């Protein structure tokens, strides 16, 4: 069973999503003070317990994403997962933009995060709703 795969567009996007979540989540889960200091400005209150909970939630989402990227899952199932992930990544880009506006997060890292998550959200939407050749043939067969 492969959890990380770059064999097709859906698997590639799922893999990138899982990797981005796992790295961010692990930092906050296992090194909450360092994770907080990496992302947030000094004036933003620090709470290591809450940061660990955040890390756990993000890591859990990454693991769930990776579990939908196995050979046993159909392209349709992967596309449905991508649709859901478009909301996850889009809302993360929005949340980071809001925190940047409020000057709670460090600007260079926030801009990078916004771009990463907006890009992943877009890729998830495009591939999640794309009609591939096989799907078009299936739809045509069902109409007969």
PDB file of C-alpha atoms in Angstrom, residues 36-96:
ATOM      1  CA  UNK A  36       4.381  29.134  17.757  1.00  0.00           C
ATOM      2  CA  UNK A  37       7.564  31.215  17.501  1.00  0.00           C
ATOM      3  CA  UNK A  38       7.937  30.236  13.840  1.00  0.00           C
ATOM      4  CA  UNK A  39       4.471  31.425  12.827  1.00  0.00           C
ATOM      5  CA  UNK A  40       3.375  34.093  15.253  1.00  0.00           C
ATOM      6  CA  UNK A  41       4.574  37.529  16.276  1.00  0.00           C
ATOM      7  CA  UNK A  42       5.913  38.012  19.800  1.00  0.00           C
ATOM      8  CA  UNK A  43       2.803  39.922  20.889  1.00  0.00           C
ATOM      9  CA  UNK A  44       0.552  36.952  20.018  1.00  0.00           C
ATOM     10  CA  UNK A  45      -0.216  35.004  23.223  1.00  0.00           C
ATOM     11  CA  UNK A  46       1.515  31.620  23.453  1.00  0.00           C
ATOM     12  CA  UNK A  47      -0.274  28.511  24.661  1.00  0.00           C
ATOM     13  CA  UNK A  48       1.746  25.304  24.133  1.00  0.00           C
ATOM     14  CA  UNK A  49      -1.232  23.083  24.948  1.00  0.00           C
ATOM     15  CA  UNK A  50      -3.414  24.722  22.295  1.00  0.00           C
ATOM     16  CA  UNK A  51      -0.523  24.600  19.830  1.00  0.00           C
ATOM     17  CA  UNK A  52      -0.167  20.839  20.431  1.00  0.00           C
ATOM     18  CA  UNK A  53      -3.914  20.402  19.846  1.00  0.00           C
ATOM     19  CA  UNK A  54      -3.538  22.330  16.588  1.00  0.00           C
ATOM     20  CA  UNK A  55      -0.624  20.111  15.619  1.00  0.00           C
ATOM     21  CA  UNK A  56      -2.649  17.006  16.390  1.00  0.00           C
ATOM     22  CA  UNK A  57      -5.595  18.212  14.293  1.00  0.00           C
ATOM     23  CA  UNK A  58      -3.426  19.142  11.307  1.00  0.00           C
ATOM     24  CA  UNK A  59      -1.439  15.901  11.493  1.00  0.00           C
ATOM     25  CA  UNK A  60      -4.669  13.908  11.736  1.00  0.00           C
ATOM     26  CA  UNK A  61      -6.023  15.605   8.620  1.00  0.00           C
ATOM     27  CA  UNK A  62      -2.774  14.794   6.811  1.00  0.00           C
ATOM     28  CA  UNK A  63      -3.019  11.136   7.809  1.00  0.00           C
ATOM     29  CA  UNK A  64      -6.641  10.987   6.657  1.00  0.00           C
ATOM     30  CA  UNK A  65      -5.616  12.561   3.352  1.00  0.00           C
ATOM     31  CA  UNK A  66      -2.828  10.028   2.881  1.00  0.00           C
ATOM     32  CA  UNK A  67      -5.219   7.171   3.669  1.00  0.00           C
ATOM     33  CA  UNK A  68      -7.416   8.247   0.732  1.00  0.00           C
ATOM     34  CA  UNK A  69      -4.425   8.067  -1.600  1.00  0.00           C
ATOM     35  CA  UNK A  70      -4.085   4.298  -1.763  1.00  0.00           C
ATOM     36  CA  UNK A  71      -4.364   2.070  -4.795  1.00  0.00           C
ATOM     37  CA  UNK A  72      -7.607   0.673  -3.351  1.00  0.00           C
ATOM     38  CA  UNK A  73      -9.409   4.009  -3.767  1.00  0.00           C
ATOM     39  CA  UNK A  74     -11.078   4.810  -7.063  1.00  0.00           C
ATOM     40  CA  UNK A  75     -10.379   7.983  -8.994  1.00  0.00           C
ATOM     41  CA  UNK A  76     -13.898   9.121  -8.049  1.00  0.00           C
ATOM     42  CA  UNK A  77     -13.139   8.681  -4.331  1.00  0.00           C
ATOM     43  CA  UNK A  78      -9.892  10.610  -4.738  1.00  0.00           C
ATOM     44  CA  UNK A  79     -11.735  13.390  -6.555  1.00  0.00           C
ATOM     45  CA  UNK A  80     -14.320  13.596  -3.770  1.00  0.00           C
ATOM     46  CA  UNK A  81     -11.487  13.865  -1.233  1.00  0.00           C
ATOM     47  CA  UNK A  82      -9.937  16.656  -3.322  1.00  0.00           C
ATOM     48  CA  UNK A  83     -13.237  18.560  -3.274  1.00  0.00           C
ATOM     49  CA  UNK A  84     -13.307  18.389   0.527  1.00  0.00           C
ATOM     50  CA  UNK A  85      -9.646  19.376   0.744  1.00  0.00           C
ATOM     51  CA  UNK A  86     -10.319  22.457  -1.388  1.00  0.00           C
ATOM     52  CA  UNK A  87     -12.356  23.768   1.553  1.00  0.00           C
ATOM     53  CA  UNK A  88      -9.607  22.844   4.034  1.00  0.00           C
ATOM     54  CA  UNK A  89      -6.875  24.598   2.057  1.00  0.00           C
ATOM     55  CA  UNK A  90      -9.054  27.543   1.018  1.00  0.00           C
ATOM     56  CA  UNK A  91     -10.098  28.221   4.591  1.00  0.00           C
ATOM     57  CA  UNK A  92      -6.480  27.928   5.757  1.00  0.00           C
ATOM     58  CA  UNK A  93      -5.421  30.526   3.187  1.00  0.00           C
ATOM     59  CA  UNK A  94      -8.251  32.780   4.380  1.00  0.00           C
ATOM     60  CA  UNK A  95      -7.419  32.267   8.050  1.00  0.00           C
ATOM     61  CA  UNK A  96      -3.752  33.038   7.463  1.00  0.00           C
TER      62      UNK A  96
END
